[in-house]
Short mmCIF file of C-alpha atoms in Angstrom, two decimals:
data_model
loop_
_atom_site.label_atom_id
_atom_site.label_comp_id
_atom_site.label_asym_id
_atom_site.label_seq_id
_atom_site.Cartn_x
_atom_site.Cartn_y
_atom_site.Cartn_z
CA MET A 1 31.91 -78.23 -40.11
CA GLN A 2 31.87 -74.46 -39.62
CA THR A 3 32.15 -75.01 -35.88
CA LEU A 4 35.26 -77.14 -36.37
CA HIS A 5 36.94 -74.53 -38.57
CA LEU A 6 36.21 -71.85 -36.01
CA MET A 7 37.50 -74.09 -33.22
CA LYS A 8 40.69 -74.84 -35.12
CA LYS A 9 41.33 -71.15 -35.63
CA GLU A 10 40.82 -70.34 -31.95
CA LEU A 11 43.07 -73.20 -30.87
CA LYS A 12 45.80 -71.96 -33.17
CA ASP A 13 45.38 -68.54 -31.61
CA PHE A 14 45.70 -70.01 -28.13
CA PHE A 15 48.88 -71.85 -28.83
CA THR A 16 50.60 -69.20 -30.92
CA SER A 17 50.34 -66.63 -28.16
CA PRO A 18 52.50 -66.83 -25.04
CA ILE A 19 49.46 -66.42 -22.81
CA ALA A 20 48.58 -70.09 -23.26
CA TYR A 21 51.92 -71.25 -21.95
CA ILE A 22 51.92 -68.75 -19.11
CA VAL A 23 48.46 -69.87 -17.99
CA ILE A 24 49.44 -73.53 -18.18
CA ALA A 25 52.63 -72.85 -16.25
CA ILE A 26 50.80 -70.95 -13.53
CA PHE A 27 48.17 -73.64 -13.30
CA LEU A 28 50.75 -76.42 -12.93
CA LEU A 29 52.80 -74.44 -10.43
CA VAL A 30 49.85 -73.59 -8.21
CA THR A 31 48.28 -77.06 -8.28
CA GLY A 32 51.65 -78.75 -7.89
CA TRP A 33 52.66 -76.57 -4.99
CA PHE A 34 49.43 -76.89 -3.03
CA PHE A 35 49.16 -80.60 -3.73
CA PHE A 36 52.65 -81.64 -2.70
CA LEU A 37 52.70 -79.20 0.21
CA THR A 38 50.33 -81.42 2.15
CA PHE A 39 50.82 -84.68 0.28
CA PHE A 40 53.75 -85.95 2.34
CA LEU A 41 52.14 -84.84 5.62
CA ASN A 42 48.96 -86.76 4.94
CA GLY A 43 50.75 -89.84 3.81
CA GLN A 44 47.83 -90.97 1.69
CA ALA A 45 48.25 -92.27 -1.84
CA SER A 46 45.34 -90.37 -3.41
CA LEU A 47 44.76 -87.34 -5.58
CA ARG A 48 41.86 -86.14 -3.45
CA ASP A 49 43.65 -83.00 -2.35
CA PHE A 50 44.52 -82.14 -5.93
CA PHE A 51 40.94 -82.52 -7.12
CA GLY A 52 39.66 -80.77 -4.01
CA LEU A 53 41.62 -77.68 -5.03
CA LEU A 54 40.54 -77.71 -8.66
CA PRO A 55 37.24 -75.77 -8.37
CA LEU A 56 38.99 -72.85 -6.67
CA ILE A 57 41.96 -72.82 -9.03
CA PHE A 58 39.75 -73.25 -12.09
CA SER A 59 37.67 -70.29 -10.89
CA PHE A 60 40.43 -67.88 -11.77
CA VAL A 61 42.43 -69.81 -14.37
CA ILE A 62 39.57 -70.59 -16.76
CA PRO A 63 38.16 -67.03 -16.97
CA ALA A 64 41.74 -66.00 -17.80
CA ILE A 65 41.67 -68.41 -20.72
CA THR A 66 38.25 -67.42 -22.00
CA MET A 67 38.35 -63.68 -21.33
CA ARG A 68 39.79 -62.82 -24.73
CA LEU A 69 37.52 -65.03 -26.82
CA PHE A 70 34.91 -62.37 -27.52
CA ALA A 71 36.18 -59.24 -25.77
CA GLU A 72 39.26 -59.13 -27.99
CA GLU A 73 37.19 -59.47 -31.15
CA PHE A 74 34.89 -56.66 -30.04
CA ALA A 75 37.82 -54.42 -29.19
CA MET A 76 39.66 -55.03 -32.47
CA GLY A 77 36.61 -54.93 -34.67
CA SER A 78 37.34 -58.37 -36.07
CA PHE A 79 33.96 -59.42 -34.70
CA GLU A 80 32.58 -57.89 -37.86
CA VAL A 81 34.75 -60.26 -39.86
CA VAL A 82 33.38 -63.37 -38.12
CA MET A 83 29.81 -62.21 -38.15
CA THR A 84 29.80 -61.55 -41.88
CA LEU A 85 31.21 -64.96 -42.68
CA PRO A 86 28.54 -67.53 -43.47
CA VAL A 87 28.25 -68.73 -39.87
CA THR A 88 25.55 -68.36 -37.25
CA PRO A 89 26.14 -67.03 -33.73
CA ARG A 90 25.69 -70.59 -32.50
CA HIS A 91 28.57 -71.84 -34.64
CA ILE A 92 30.78 -69.11 -33.27
CA VAL A 93 29.89 -69.70 -29.62
CA VAL A 94 30.21 -73.47 -29.81
CA GLY A 95 33.45 -73.23 -31.79
CA LYS A 96 35.01 -70.95 -29.22
CA PHE A 97 33.69 -73.06 -26.35
CA LEU A 98 35.16 -76.25 -27.81
CA SER A 99 38.51 -74.60 -28.34
CA ALA A 100 38.55 -73.53 -24.68
CA LEU A 101 37.59 -77.05 -23.64
CA VAL A 102 40.40 -78.61 -25.69
CA PHE A 103 42.77 -76.10 -24.16
CA ILE A 104 41.63 -77.08 -20.65
CA CYS A 105 42.20 -80.74 -21.48
CA ALA A 106 45.68 -79.87 -22.71
CA MET A 107 46.27 -78.08 -19.42
CA LEU A 108 45.15 -81.12 -17.42
CA ILE A 109 47.29 -83.64 -19.29
CA PRO A 110 50.58 -82.74 -17.56
CA THR A 111 48.92 -83.34 -14.17
CA PHE A 112 48.84 -87.05 -15.01
CA ALA A 113 52.39 -86.83 -13.75
CA TYR A 114 50.98 -86.30 -10.23
CA ALA A 115 48.98 -89.50 -10.53
CA VAL A 116 52.01 -91.40 -11.78
CA THR A 117 54.17 -89.97 -8.97
CA VAL A 118 51.62 -90.88 -6.33
CA SER A 119 51.23 -94.40 -7.71
CA LEU A 120 54.97 -94.86 -7.26
CA PHE A 121 54.73 -94.04 -3.55
CA GLY A 122 51.74 -96.15 -2.72
CA ASP A 123 48.81 -98.10 -3.91
CA LEU A 124 46.74 -95.61 -5.87
CA ASP A 125 43.06 -96.32 -6.42
CA TRP A 126 42.57 -95.40 -10.10
CA GLY A 127 38.76 -95.23 -9.95
CA PRO A 128 38.53 -91.86 -8.22
CA VAL A 129 41.39 -90.58 -10.39
CA ILE A 130 39.49 -91.33 -13.58
CA GLY A 131 36.33 -89.92 -12.01
CA GLY A 132 38.28 -86.87 -10.94
CA TYR A 133 39.51 -86.19 -14.44
CA ALA A 134 36.05 -86.72 -15.91
CA GLY A 135 34.71 -84.28 -13.32
CA ALA A 136 37.53 -81.85 -14.06
CA VAL A 137 36.63 -81.79 -17.75
CA LEU A 138 32.96 -81.22 -16.93
CA LEU A 139 33.78 -78.54 -14.39
CA GLY A 140 36.21 -76.95 -16.85
CA GLY A 141 33.48 -76.98 -19.48
CA ALA A 142 31.00 -75.32 -17.15
CA PHE A 143 33.47 -72.63 -16.15
CA ALA A 144 34.55 -72.13 -19.76
CA ALA A 145 30.90 -71.54 -20.68
CA ILE A 146 30.63 -69.01 -17.86
CA GLY A 147 33.86 -67.30 -18.91
CA LEU A 148 32.74 -67.22 -22.53
CA PHE A 149 29.45 -65.66 -21.52
CA ALA A 150 31.27 -63.01 -19.46
CA SER A 151 33.53 -62.30 -22.44
CA SER A 152 30.54 -61.85 -24.72
CA LEU A 153 29.23 -59.02 -22.55
CA THR A 154 32.12 -56.60 -22.81
CA ARG A 155 34.91 -55.40 -25.03
CA ASN A 156 37.26 -55.13 -22.06
CA GLN A 157 39.15 -58.33 -21.31
CA ILE A 158 39.81 -57.39 -17.69
CA ILE A 159 36.13 -56.84 -17.01
CA ALA A 160 35.40 -60.15 -18.73
CA PHE A 161 37.96 -61.85 -16.48
CA ILE A 162 36.60 -60.32 -13.28
CA MET A 163 32.98 -61.10 -14.14
CA GLY A 164 33.88 -64.65 -15.09
CA THR A 165 35.88 -65.16 -11.92
CA LEU A 166 33.09 -63.77 -9.75
CA LEU A 167 30.52 -66.10 -11.30
CA CYS A 168 32.80 -69.13 -11.02
CA PHE A 169 33.70 -68.32 -7.41
CA ALA A 170 30.05 -67.85 -6.59
CA LEU A 171 29.23 -71.29 -7.97
CA THR A 172 32.17 -72.83 -6.15
CA LEU A 173 31.50 -71.24 -2.79
CA VAL A 174 27.71 -71.10 -2.69
CA ASP A 175 27.33 -74.39 -0.82
CA LYS A 176 29.85 -73.26 1.78
CA LEU A 177 27.81 -70.17 2.61
CA LEU A 178 24.58 -71.98 3.21
CA VAL A 179 24.27 -70.63 6.76
CA PHE A 180 23.41 -67.26 5.30
CA PHE A 181 20.39 -68.46 3.35
CA PRO A 182 16.87 -68.90 4.71
CA THR A 183 15.90 -72.53 5.16
CA ALA A 184 13.15 -72.34 2.53
CA ILE A 185 15.62 -72.01 -0.34
CA LEU A 186 18.44 -73.94 1.28
CA GLY A 187 17.79 -77.06 -0.75
CA PHE A 188 18.05 -75.16 -4.01
CA PHE A 189 21.29 -73.43 -3.09
CA SER A 190 22.95 -76.60 -1.88
CA GLN A 191 22.24 -78.11 -5.30
CA ILE A 192 23.60 -75.33 -7.48
CA GLY A 193 27.14 -75.44 -6.08
CA ALA A 194 29.59 -76.62 -8.71
CA ASP A 195 31.90 -77.89 -6.00
CA TYR A 196 29.26 -80.26 -4.64
CA HIS A 197 28.59 -81.90 -8.00
CA PHE A 198 32.25 -82.01 -8.85
CA ARG A 199 33.06 -83.82 -5.59
CA ASN A 200 30.38 -86.38 -6.33
CA ILE A 201 31.94 -87.23 -9.66
CA ALA A 202 35.47 -87.04 -8.27
CA ARG A 203 34.56 -89.74 -5.77
CA GLY A 204 34.18 -91.96 -8.80
CA VAL A 205 30.39 -92.05 -8.69
CA ILE A 206 28.84 -90.96 -11.96
CA ASP A 207 25.31 -89.81 -11.20
CA SER A 208 22.97 -88.54 -13.88
CA ARG A 209 22.05 -85.57 -11.67
CA ASP A 210 25.65 -84.34 -11.65
CA LEU A 211 25.96 -84.81 -15.40
CA LEU A 212 22.69 -82.98 -15.86
CA TYR A 213 23.93 -80.16 -13.65
CA PHE A 214 27.10 -79.56 -15.65
CA GLY A 215 25.30 -80.04 -18.95
CA GLY A 216 22.70 -77.54 -17.80
CA VAL A 217 25.25 -74.92 -16.76
CA ILE A 218 27.14 -75.29 -20.04
CA PHE A 219 23.97 -75.06 -22.10
CA LEU A 220 22.58 -72.11 -20.15
CA PHE A 221 25.68 -69.94 -20.41
CA LEU A 222 26.40 -70.85 -24.03
CA TYR A 223 22.83 -69.94 -24.84
CA GLY A 224 23.30 -66.66 -22.98
CA ALA A 225 26.47 -65.95 -24.95
CA THR A 226 24.66 -66.71 -28.22
CA LEU A 227 21.89 -64.27 -27.35
CA SER A 228 24.42 -61.70 -26.26
CA ILE A 229 26.40 -61.74 -29.50
CA ALA A 230 23.32 -61.98 -31.68
CA GLU A 231 22.13 -58.75 -30.07
CA LYS A 232 25.46 -56.94 -30.47
CA GLU A 233 25.30 -53.99 -32.76
CA MET B 1 19.22 -57.86 -57.71
CA ILE B 2 19.43 -56.19 -54.37
CA ARG B 3 16.56 -54.08 -53.15
CA VAL B 4 16.89 -51.82 -50.14
CA ASP B 5 13.40 -50.89 -49.09
CA ASP B 6 12.95 -47.82 -46.89
CA VAL B 7 15.62 -48.85 -44.42
CA THR B 8 16.17 -46.97 -41.18
CA LYS B 9 18.78 -47.57 -38.51
CA ASP B 10 18.82 -45.98 -35.08
CA TYR B 11 21.71 -46.08 -32.63
CA GLY B 12 19.87 -45.19 -29.48
CA ALA B 13 18.43 -41.76 -30.12
CA PHE B 14 20.69 -41.12 -33.10
CA ARG B 15 19.27 -41.94 -36.51
CA ALA B 16 22.23 -43.04 -38.64
CA VAL B 17 20.25 -44.13 -41.67
CA ASP B 18 16.97 -42.47 -42.39
CA GLY B 19 14.70 -44.18 -44.90
CA ILE B 20 17.12 -45.25 -47.61
CA SER B 21 15.75 -47.01 -50.67
CA LEU B 22 18.02 -48.37 -53.38
CA GLU B 23 17.97 -50.89 -56.15
CA ILE B 24 21.18 -52.48 -57.26
CA ARG B 25 21.08 -54.53 -60.41
CA GLN B 26 23.27 -57.51 -61.04
CA GLY B 27 26.68 -56.65 -62.41
CA GLU B 28 26.45 -53.05 -61.36
CA ILE B 29 29.16 -51.12 -59.56
CA LEU B 30 27.53 -48.76 -57.12
CA GLY B 31 29.47 -46.14 -55.24
CA LEU B 32 28.07 -44.87 -51.98
CA LEU B 33 29.39 -41.41 -51.59
CA GLY B 34 29.11 -39.11 -48.65
CA PRO B 35 30.92 -37.12 -46.00
CA ASN B 36 32.08 -38.76 -42.79
CA GLY B 37 29.24 -39.94 -40.62
CA ALA B 38 26.68 -39.80 -43.40
CA GLY B 39 25.57 -43.40 -42.82
CA LYS B 40 27.57 -45.14 -45.55
CA THR B 41 29.15 -47.74 -43.29
CA THR B 42 25.89 -48.39 -41.46
CA THR B 43 24.14 -48.98 -44.78
CA LEU B 44 26.85 -51.39 -45.90
CA LYS B 45 26.74 -53.26 -42.60
CA MET B 46 23.02 -53.77 -42.99
CA LEU B 47 23.56 -54.97 -46.56
CA THR B 48 25.92 -57.66 -45.29
CA GLY B 49 23.46 -58.75 -42.62
CA TYR B 50 25.85 -57.78 -39.82
CA PHE B 51 22.96 -56.16 -38.05
CA PRO B 52 19.30 -55.81 -38.97
CA PRO B 53 17.70 -52.47 -39.84
CA THR B 54 15.52 -50.81 -37.20
CA SER B 55 12.79 -50.69 -39.81
CA GLY B 56 12.54 -51.54 -43.49
CA GLU B 57 13.97 -54.60 -45.18
CA ILE B 58 16.72 -55.56 -47.59
CA TYR B 59 15.95 -58.12 -50.29
CA TYR B 60 18.36 -60.20 -52.31
CA ASP B 61 16.46 -61.48 -55.34
CA ASP B 62 13.27 -60.85 -53.37
CA VAL B 63 14.47 -62.88 -50.38
CA PRO B 64 14.56 -60.75 -47.23
CA VAL B 65 17.93 -60.83 -45.44
CA SER B 66 16.30 -61.47 -42.09
CA THR B 67 14.80 -64.78 -43.18
CA GLN B 68 17.93 -66.37 -44.62
CA PRO B 69 20.96 -64.57 -43.26
CA LEU B 70 23.26 -67.56 -43.72
CA GLU B 71 22.42 -68.13 -47.39
CA ILE B 72 22.86 -64.46 -48.13
CA LYS B 73 26.14 -64.18 -46.22
CA LYS B 74 27.48 -66.98 -48.44
CA ARG B 75 26.88 -64.83 -51.50
CA ILE B 76 28.54 -61.71 -50.13
CA GLY B 77 32.19 -60.87 -49.76
CA TYR B 78 32.67 -58.04 -47.31
CA LEU B 79 35.63 -55.83 -46.55
CA PRO B 80 34.98 -53.94 -43.30
CA GLU B 81 36.26 -50.42 -42.85
CA SER B 82 40.01 -50.32 -42.10
CA ALA B 83 40.17 -54.12 -42.43
CA PRO B 84 40.07 -55.25 -38.79
CA LEU B 85 41.78 -58.62 -39.16
CA TYR B 86 43.40 -60.92 -36.62
CA PRO B 87 46.83 -59.47 -35.85
CA ASN B 88 48.31 -62.73 -34.58
CA MET B 89 47.46 -64.78 -37.63
CA LEU B 90 49.75 -65.20 -40.59
CA VAL B 91 48.35 -63.95 -43.87
CA TYR B 92 48.39 -67.47 -45.27
CA ASP B 93 46.68 -68.96 -42.21
CA PHE B 94 44.05 -66.26 -42.28
CA LEU B 95 43.24 -66.87 -45.94
CA CYS B 96 43.13 -70.64 -45.32
CA TYR B 97 40.75 -70.11 -42.44
CA THR B 98 38.47 -67.87 -44.50
CA ALA B 99 38.54 -70.32 -47.39
CA ASP B 100 37.58 -73.17 -45.04
CA VAL B 101 34.74 -71.31 -43.39
CA ARG B 102 33.48 -70.18 -46.77
CA GLY B 103 33.35 -73.79 -47.85
CA ILE B 104 36.07 -73.85 -50.50
CA PRO B 105 37.08 -77.50 -50.94
CA LYS B 106 40.54 -78.42 -49.68
CA ALA B 107 41.64 -79.47 -53.16
CA SER B 108 41.11 -76.08 -54.76
CA ARG B 109 42.02 -74.04 -51.68
CA LEU B 110 45.70 -73.55 -52.40
CA GLY B 111 45.05 -72.59 -56.01
CA ARG B 112 42.48 -70.05 -54.95
CA ILE B 113 44.79 -68.55 -52.33
CA LYS B 114 47.59 -68.28 -54.87
CA GLU B 115 45.24 -66.58 -57.29
CA MET B 116 44.22 -64.05 -54.65
CA ALA B 117 47.83 -63.53 -53.61
CA SER B 118 48.87 -62.58 -57.11
CA LEU B 119 45.75 -60.50 -57.74
CA CYS B 120 46.30 -58.44 -54.58
CA SER B 121 50.11 -58.79 -54.75
CA LEU B 122 50.48 -60.54 -51.42
CA THR B 123 52.93 -63.20 -52.51
CA ASP B 124 55.84 -61.77 -50.53
CA ILE B 125 53.96 -61.32 -47.28
CA MET B 126 52.12 -64.63 -47.00
CA ASP B 127 54.28 -65.71 -44.06
CA LYS B 128 53.97 -62.49 -42.04
CA PRO B 129 51.62 -61.90 -39.12
CA ILE B 130 48.84 -59.54 -40.15
CA GLY B 131 49.57 -57.28 -37.18
CA GLU B 132 53.00 -56.43 -38.59
CA LEU B 133 51.71 -55.24 -41.95
CA SER B 134 51.28 -51.62 -42.95
CA LYS B 135 47.81 -50.21 -43.38
CA GLY B 136 47.88 -50.54 -47.16
CA LEU B 137 49.04 -54.15 -47.04
CA LYS B 138 46.37 -54.98 -44.48
CA GLN B 139 43.82 -53.44 -46.79
CA ARG B 140 44.99 -55.72 -49.58
CA VAL B 141 44.79 -58.76 -47.33
CA GLY B 142 41.25 -57.61 -46.54
CA LEU B 143 40.44 -57.47 -50.24
CA ALA B 144 41.80 -60.96 -50.75
CA TYR B 145 39.70 -62.09 -47.79
CA ALA B 146 36.57 -60.54 -49.30
CA MET B 147 37.12 -62.03 -52.73
CA ILE B 148 38.47 -65.46 -51.86
CA SER B 149 35.23 -67.34 -52.39
CA ASP B 150 34.55 -65.45 -55.62
CA PRO B 151 31.25 -64.13 -54.25
CA GLU B 152 28.66 -62.73 -56.60
CA ILE B 153 28.26 -59.62 -54.48
CA LEU B 154 31.16 -57.63 -53.07
CA VAL B 155 30.60 -55.04 -50.37
CA LEU B 156 33.69 -52.92 -49.81
CA ASP B 157 33.88 -50.23 -47.17
CA GLU B 158 36.40 -47.65 -48.31
CA PRO B 159 38.55 -50.16 -50.18
CA THR B 160 41.28 -47.71 -51.13
CA SER B 161 41.80 -45.96 -47.80
CA GLY B 162 45.40 -46.14 -46.68
CA LEU B 163 46.76 -47.17 -50.05
CA ASP B 164 49.40 -45.34 -52.02
CA PRO B 165 48.48 -43.87 -55.42
CA ASN B 166 49.88 -46.83 -57.36
CA GLN B 167 47.94 -49.29 -55.28
CA ILE B 168 44.81 -47.17 -55.59
CA VAL B 169 45.05 -47.42 -59.35
CA GLU B 170 45.56 -51.18 -59.06
CA ILE B 171 42.63 -51.67 -56.71
CA ARG B 172 40.37 -49.61 -58.93
CA LYS B 173 41.39 -51.74 -61.85
CA ILE B 174 40.64 -54.90 -59.85
CA ILE B 175 37.25 -53.50 -58.89
CA ARG B 176 36.44 -52.64 -62.47
CA ASP B 177 37.59 -56.04 -63.76
CA ILE B 178 35.61 -57.95 -61.19
CA GLY B 179 32.69 -55.62 -61.63
CA GLU B 180 32.17 -56.86 -65.16
CA THR B 181 30.65 -60.04 -63.86
CA ARG B 182 29.96 -59.26 -60.20
CA THR B 183 27.85 -56.79 -58.31
CA ILE B 184 29.98 -54.40 -56.30
CA ILE B 185 28.87 -51.88 -53.73
CA PHE B 186 31.53 -49.73 -52.21
CA SER B 187 31.70 -46.63 -50.14
CA THR B 188 34.14 -43.81 -50.48
CA HIS B 189 34.45 -40.15 -49.75
CA ILE B 190 36.79 -39.60 -52.66
CA LEU B 191 34.82 -38.27 -55.58
CA SER B 192 37.27 -38.95 -58.33
CA GLU B 193 37.35 -42.56 -57.22
CA ALA B 194 33.63 -42.97 -57.50
CA GLU B 195 33.70 -41.23 -60.85
CA ALA B 196 36.49 -43.45 -62.14
CA THR B 197 35.10 -46.80 -61.04
CA CYS B 198 31.33 -46.68 -60.65
CA ASP B 199 28.49 -47.23 -63.04
CA ARG B 200 26.25 -45.51 -60.60
CA ILE B 201 26.65 -43.20 -57.65
CA ALA B 202 24.40 -42.66 -54.69
CA ILE B 203 25.24 -39.66 -52.57
CA VAL B 204 24.32 -40.11 -48.94
CA HIS B 205 23.96 -37.26 -46.52
CA LYS B 206 22.71 -37.40 -42.96
CA GLY B 207 21.30 -40.88 -43.48
CA LYS B 208 19.36 -39.95 -46.62
CA ILE B 209 20.09 -40.45 -50.27
CA VAL B 210 20.30 -37.02 -51.82
CA ALA B 211 21.27 -38.07 -55.33
CA ASP B 212 21.23 -41.38 -57.17
CA GLY B 213 22.14 -42.06 -60.76
CA THR B 214 24.98 -42.33 -63.24
CA THR B 215 27.71 -39.73 -62.91
CA ASP B 216 26.46 -37.98 -66.04
CA ALA B 217 22.89 -37.89 -64.80
CA ILE B 218 23.94 -36.46 -61.46
CA ARG B 219 26.10 -33.90 -63.17
CA SER B 220 23.34 -32.69 -65.46
CA ASN B 221 20.92 -32.55 -62.57
CA GLY B 222 23.23 -30.28 -60.68
CA ASN B 223 22.70 -26.57 -60.43
CA GLY B 224 23.70 -26.25 -64.07
CA ARG B 225 26.59 -23.88 -63.70
CA SER B 226 29.90 -24.22 -65.44
CA THR B 227 33.13 -22.58 -64.52
CA LEU B 228 36.00 -21.42 -66.68
CA ARG B 229 39.38 -21.03 -65.04
CA MET B 230 41.99 -18.72 -66.48
CA ASP B 231 45.41 -17.56 -65.55
CA LEU B 232 46.19 -14.10 -66.92
CA LYS B 233 49.56 -12.42 -67.01
CA GLY B 234 49.89 -8.68 -67.16
CA ALA B 235 46.42 -7.88 -65.86
CA THR B 236 45.48 -6.32 -62.56
CA PRO B 237 42.55 -7.96 -60.78
CA GLN B 238 40.37 -4.87 -61.15
CA GLU B 239 40.93 -4.63 -64.88
CA ALA B 240 40.28 -8.32 -65.39
CA LYS B 241 37.12 -8.23 -63.39
CA GLN B 242 35.84 -5.18 -65.17
CA LEU B 243 36.52 -6.57 -68.60
CA LEU B 244 35.16 -10.06 -68.07
CA SER B 245 32.02 -9.00 -66.24
CA GLY B 246 30.95 -7.24 -69.39
CA VAL B 247 31.13 -10.37 -71.56
CA ASN B 248 27.78 -11.71 -72.70
CA GLY B 249 26.59 -14.80 -70.79
CA VAL B 250 28.95 -14.45 -67.86
CA THR B 251 27.14 -14.46 -64.53
CA ASP B 252 29.96 -13.91 -62.12
CA VAL B 253 33.68 -13.35 -62.05
CA ALA B 254 36.02 -14.12 -59.19
CA VAL B 255 39.58 -12.90 -59.34
CA SER B 256 42.48 -13.63 -57.08
CA GLU B 257 45.91 -12.11 -57.40
CA LYS B 258 48.97 -14.25 -57.84
CA LYS B 259 52.68 -13.58 -57.95
CA GLU B 260 54.58 -12.02 -60.89
CA ASN B 261 51.79 -9.74 -62.01
CA ARG B 262 49.48 -12.63 -62.72
CA CYS B 263 45.96 -13.25 -61.57
CA GLU B 264 43.70 -16.22 -61.50
CA VAL B 265 40.19 -15.72 -62.74
CA SER B 266 37.22 -18.02 -62.55
CA VAL B 267 34.31 -17.11 -64.69
CA GLY B 268 30.93 -18.65 -64.10
CA PHE B 269 28.22 -18.92 -66.70
CA THR B 270 24.84 -20.50 -66.90
CA LYS B 271 24.06 -23.89 -68.30
CA GLY B 272 23.71 -24.23 -71.99
CA GLN B 273 25.59 -21.05 -72.74
CA ASP B 274 29.15 -21.45 -73.80
CA ALA B 275 30.84 -18.10 -73.28
CA ARG B 276 34.32 -19.38 -74.00
CA GLU B 277 34.58 -17.77 -77.40
CA ALA B 278 33.39 -14.41 -76.16
CA VAL B 279 35.75 -14.54 -73.20
CA TYR B 280 38.67 -15.47 -75.40
CA GLY B 281 37.82 -12.67 -77.80
CA ALA B 282 37.72 -10.16 -74.97
CA VAL B 283 41.07 -11.28 -73.62
CA LYS B 284 42.66 -11.29 -77.09
CA ALA B 285 41.80 -7.63 -77.53
CA THR B 286 44.01 -6.72 -74.56
CA ASP B 287 47.78 -7.16 -74.28
CA TRP B 288 47.44 -9.73 -71.49
CA VAL B 289 48.98 -13.14 -71.86
CA LEU B 290 46.72 -16.11 -71.41
CA MET B 291 48.70 -18.68 -69.38
CA ASN B 292 45.93 -21.16 -68.72
CA PHE B 293 42.42 -21.59 -70.00
CA ALA B 294 40.43 -24.53 -68.71
CA MET B 295 36.78 -25.38 -68.67
CA GLU B 296 35.57 -27.04 -65.55
CA ALA B 297 32.38 -28.77 -66.45
CA ASN B 298 30.03 -28.57 -63.55
CA SER B 299 32.18 -30.83 -61.44
CA LEU B 300 30.82 -33.57 -59.27
CA GLU B 301 32.75 -31.99 -56.51
CA THR B 302 30.68 -28.83 -56.54
CA ILE B 303 27.49 -30.84 -56.76
CA PHE B 304 28.65 -33.02 -53.90
CA ARG B 305 29.47 -29.98 -51.81
CA ASN B 306 26.16 -28.35 -52.55
CA LEU B 307 24.22 -31.49 -51.74
CA THR B 308 26.01 -32.24 -48.53
CA LYS B 309 26.39 -28.74 -47.20
CA GLU B 310 25.62 -28.41 -43.52
CA THR B 311 22.42 -26.50 -43.21
#
């Protein structure tokens, strides 16, 4: 119950400030541009290119959404207000996380237009599209947890954004940099890439390992954020 | 009953609160008094469970805060210093949010908000974003926020800072009214405020409690000196000093010259001895005019200054 009230408040904050609309606009512009740039050249009726871009675009869009969640409260002192309400740090973290997740879903909804457009041009296979959106929500959740964690470490929103972006980029790119790692730990590093797991789901194959991966990342970083704010003095 | 048991708080190497012990009975209004940086705010923050003490423990009805922070937070309404509220939220939305989180049922929510709005005179600003309000208005929103769930304990950190004199009187009245049934702990550095509102005062200095008791008790425990202030016309400072120093019971005389051949005299005498009659008699024998004659009972202010003097 407490979590829901906190989530509602954060969502209201998101949508009453212009930042929400700016972020959504930028997200739609960038994805739309990159997607349709190559769409007509490829001549394939699929959203694969769109979903292929998502991990990179999410890496800087989602930390921009989550950067204010804690940093702003620390900077303004309103953190004291939340912490002295009858709520636990876990309520606060989960409430803020859910609000970010709802926001990400709201951001993804307009991109259904891409799917509809593509289906007009050719025979679109809806399986991978549904898988892609499911993966996008999971990926968004994982990155939101990372961004929230970064925000819980600092009172400066810009630092929160940069730290969040770095972590998200690292997870996106780690399986593309495998040549740099010694063979002994190669297996581990190829498994921790968010991109790899996202592509699996986006193919339309729901594997418990991928679900476990995203669930694990979300849990780990939310737990980290909870510890971080519980220790704030 | 709230019991603060030998509580210490360190910020790194700096000891903000140094072994404070207090007992606050139900229905009591306690004023925490002290100069800036004395540890008032830190003490209040620990009382609300915002952060735990470095050592020591705070008990609410013998339940330590650290074991049941959630239950205890439910019973406390807290107004942080300078009311740091969400600037983008409307006053009404903010109060709704607080009411929801504090578990006020939807049915009685609106009534409660209206009650708070009229108590803190917020009715006209309910539809304004908090960020656009003046400091005093924000402070009143903060008070409404603290009191909305009608908590049995109110912790207010400098509740009257930033308010105009009329509002200060109002807020003090609210505090006194609520304090009849509720326990209130508030901090202030304004002495007259503490004197006017509190049942009990604790003076904090450098993280320690240097005095604790009713205003009368603290006053009588002071250094026991009383001061008489006079304004004499027609006397030169030397004459006044010479004459008044000779009066029985007077320990010291300070004279300062004012305009129009007048001088201001403060006469100090020891506790228990009332030299007013003798002083008046001495002045009457001269041809000076007595413009002002006021007894300043060992004021809290002097006691406060003595207790919190930098050493």
